[in-house]
Amino acid sequence: MKVHELVARFAKAGEAANPMQAARDELEALRGDLGAIESALAYVSGTGGNARQVFYRSPNMTLLKVCFPAGRRTPPHDHGTWAQILLLSGEEKNTLYRTEAGKLKRASETTLTRGAILPMLKETAHVAECLGSVPAIGLHVYGGDILDLPRRMWDPETLQAHALDWTLYEKFAQAASKAAGAPAA
Ligand SMILES: [Fe+2]
């Protein structure tokens, strides 16, 4: 599979009546051939921030390869739209929260391994955490332009909501990574 073929599948899903479901159907179809996705995306390191992770961007769809290093935990954050992760390798624990008027309510947790799919609704926030000693690498699909959408993040210590700001995000991520676990909320 070439990267343009992967992009074409999701770009088409973005035009469907229910883009989230159409993208989910594509992910389900692709999970049986993860090696093909890995080869097509070998040229994307997945590190160095969103700008270097994104390999397709449009007003209704963003595709990224994300390489999440061992020992790293995110602060709670949302995506400003629906999001789905197909894990390609490694192990990633996700703690999911419902957001209500800017407040977090812890809902569930799930650990993704190779081939697992995690769908998140627009009102879902999450904490992702790389388990084990190798990076967690995933194909991320977002239902909008992730570089443009208004997004939120929460201080992992005080749970105060903030507009996404990458400098502050990094500070929160370092605090989150030192904590014993995801915030209870
Ligand atoms: Fe996320």
Coordinates of C-alpha atoms and ligand atoms in Angstrom, one line a residue:
M1 CA 0.0 0.0 0.0
K2 CA 1.2 3.5 -0.9
V3 CA 0.5 6.4 1.4
H4 CA -1.8 8.0 -1.2
E5 CA -4.0 4.9 -1.1
L6 CA -4.2 5.1 2.6
V7 CA -5.1 8.8 2.4
A8 CA -7.7 8.2 -0.3
R9 CA -9.5 5.7 1.8
F10 CA -9.9 8.1 4.7
A11 CA -10.5 11.2 2.6
K12 CA -13.5 9.4 1.1
A13 CA -14.6 8.4 4.6
G14 CA -14.6 12.1 5.5
E15 CA -17.2 12.7 2.8
A16 CA -19.6 10.0 4.1
A17 CA -22.9 10.8 5.8
N18 CA -21.4 9.5 9.1
P19 CA -17.6 10.1 8.8
M20 CA -16.7 8.7 12.2
Q21 CA -18.4 5.4 11.3
A22 CA -17.0 5.3 7.8
A23 CA -13.5 5.9 9.2
R24 CA -14.1 3.1 11.8
D25 CA -15.1 0.8 8.9
E26 CA -11.8 1.6 7.2
L27 CA -9.8 1.0 10.3
E28 CA -11.5 -2.4 10.8
A29 CA -10.7 -3.3 7.2
L30 CA -7.1 -2.3 7.7
R31 CA -6.4 -3.9 11.0
G32 CA -5.8 -7.3 9.3
D33 CA -2.9 -5.8 7.3
L34 CA -1.0 -3.7 9.8
G35 CA 2.3 -4.4 8.1
A36 CA 1.1 -2.6 5.0
I37 CA 0.3 0.5 7.0
E38 CA 3.6 0.3 8.8
S39 CA 5.5 0.2 5.4
A40 CA 3.4 3.0 3.9
L41 CA 4.1 5.2 6.9
A42 CA 7.8 4.2 7.5
Y43 CA 8.8 7.7 6.2
V44 CA 6.9 9.4 9.1
S45 CA 8.9 9.3 12.3
G46 CA 5.8 10.1 14.4
T47 CA 7.9 12.3 16.8
G48 CA 8.6 16.0 16.9
G49 CA 5.0 17.3 17.5
N50 CA 1.8 17.3 15.5
A51 CA 3.3 19.3 12.6
R52 CA 5.7 16.4 11.8
Q53 CA 3.2 13.7 12.7
V54 CA 0.5 14.8 10.3
F55 CA 0.6 13.2 6.8
Y56 CA -2.9 14.3 5.6
R57 CA -4.8 17.4 6.7
S58 CA -8.2 18.8 5.4
P59 CA -11.1 20.7 7.0
N60 CA -12.8 17.4 7.9
M61 CA -10.0 14.9 8.4
T62 CA -6.5 14.7 9.8
L63 CA -4.3 11.6 9.7
L64 CA -1.2 11.3 11.9
K65 CA 1.3 8.7 12.8
V66 CA 2.1 9.1 16.5
C67 CA 5.1 7.6 18.2
F68 CA 4.7 7.8 21.9
P69 CA 7.9 7.1 23.9
A70 CA 8.2 4.7 26.8
G71 CA 7.5 6.4 30.2
R72 CA 5.4 9.2 28.7
R73 CA 1.9 10.0 29.9
T74 CA -0.2 12.9 28.5
P75 CA -2.2 15.3 30.6
P76 CA -6.0 15.0 30.0
H77 CA -6.9 16.5 26.7
D78 CA -9.5 16.5 24.0
H79 CA -9.3 16.7 20.2
G80 CA -12.0 19.3 19.4
T81 CA -13.7 16.6 17.3
W82 CA -14.1 12.8 17.2
A83 CA -10.8 10.8 17.2
Q84 CA -9.9 7.2 16.6
I85 CA -6.6 5.4 17.2
L86 CA -5.5 2.2 15.6
L87 CA -2.5 0.9 17.5
L88 CA 0.3 -0.4 15.3
S89 CA 2.8 -1.5 17.9
G90 CA 3.7 -1.3 21.6
E91 CA 1.1 -1.0 24.4
E92 CA -0.9 2.2 25.2
K93 CA -3.1 2.6 28.3
N94 CA -5.9 5.1 27.8
T95 CA -8.0 6.6 30.6
L96 CA -11.2 8.1 29.2
Y97 CA -13.2 11.0 30.7
R98 CA -16.5 12.6 29.8
T99 CA -16.4 16.3 29.7
E100 CA -19.3 18.3 31.1
A101 CA -19.1 22.1 31.1
G102 CA -15.3 21.9 31.1
K103 CA -15.1 19.4 34.0
L104 CA -13.8 15.9 33.7
K105 CA -15.6 12.8 34.8
R106 CA -13.5 9.6 34.7
A107 CA -15.4 7.1 32.6
S108 CA -13.3 4.0 31.8
E109 CA -9.9 2.7 30.9
T110 CA -8.6 0.4 28.2
T111 CA -5.1 -0.8 27.2
L112 CA -4.5 -1.0 23.5
T113 CA -2.2 -3.5 21.9
R114 CA -1.3 -4.1 18.2
G115 CA -4.4 -4.0 16.1
A116 CA -6.7 -2.5 18.7
I117 CA -9.0 0.4 17.8
L118 CA -10.1 3.1 20.2
P119 CA -12.9 5.4 19.1
M120 CA -13.5 8.7 21.1
L121 CA -16.4 11.0 20.7
K122 CA -16.0 14.8 20.5
E123 CA -17.0 15.2 24.2
T124 CA -14.4 12.6 25.3
A125 CA -11.1 13.6 26.8
H126 CA -8.3 11.1 27.5
V127 CA -4.9 10.4 29.1
A128 CA -2.7 8.2 27.1
E129 CA 0.3 6.4 28.6
C130 CA 2.9 4.3 27.0
L131 CA 3.3 1.0 28.9
G132 CA 6.4 -1.2 28.6
S133 CA 9.9 -0.4 27.3
V134 CA 9.1 0.3 23.6
P135 CA 7.2 3.2 22.1
A136 CA 3.5 2.9 21.4
I137 CA 3.0 3.7 17.7
G138 CA -0.4 4.4 16.3
L139 CA -2.4 5.7 13.3
H140 CA -4.6 8.5 14.5
V141 CA -7.6 9.7 12.6
Y142 CA -9.4 12.9 13.6
G143 CA -12.7 14.3 12.2
G144 CA -11.4 17.8 11.5
D145 CA -8.3 19.9 11.0
I146 CA -6.4 19.1 14.2
L147 CA -4.0 22.0 13.6
D148 CA -6.9 24.4 13.6
L149 CA -9.6 23.1 15.9
P150 CA -10.0 24.7 19.3
R151 CA -8.8 22.0 21.8
R152 CA -8.6 21.8 25.6
M153 CA -6.2 20.3 28.1
W154 CA -6.4 19.9 31.8
D155 CA -3.8 20.5 34.4
P156 CA -3.0 16.9 35.7
E157 CA -2.6 18.2 39.2
T158 CA -5.4 20.8 39.7
L159 CA -7.7 19.5 36.8
Q160 CA -8.2 23.1 35.7
A161 CA -9.2 23.4 32.0
H162 CA -7.0 25.4 29.6
A163 CA -7.1 26.0 25.9
L164 CA -4.5 23.9 24.2
D165 CA -1.1 25.6 24.3
W166 CA 1.9 23.4 23.4
T167 CA 4.4 25.1 25.8
L168 CA 2.1 24.6 28.7
Y169 CA 1.1 21.1 27.4
E170 CA 4.7 20.0 27.6
K171 CA 4.9 21.2 31.2
F172 CA 1.7 19.3 32.0
A173 CA 3.0 16.2 30.2
Q174 CA 6.1 16.2 32.3
A175 CA 4.1 16.4 35.5
A176 CA 1.7 13.8 34.2
S177 CA 4.5 11.4 33.4
K178 CA 5.9 11.7 37.0
A179 CA 2.5 10.9 38.6
A180 CA 1.6 7.5 39.8
G181 CA -1.4 7.3 37.3
A182 CA -4.0 9.2 35.4
P183 CA -6.0 11.8 37.5
A184 CA -8.9 10.3 39.4
A185 CA -11.3 13.2 38.5
Ligands
FE1 FE -5.2 12.4 22.3

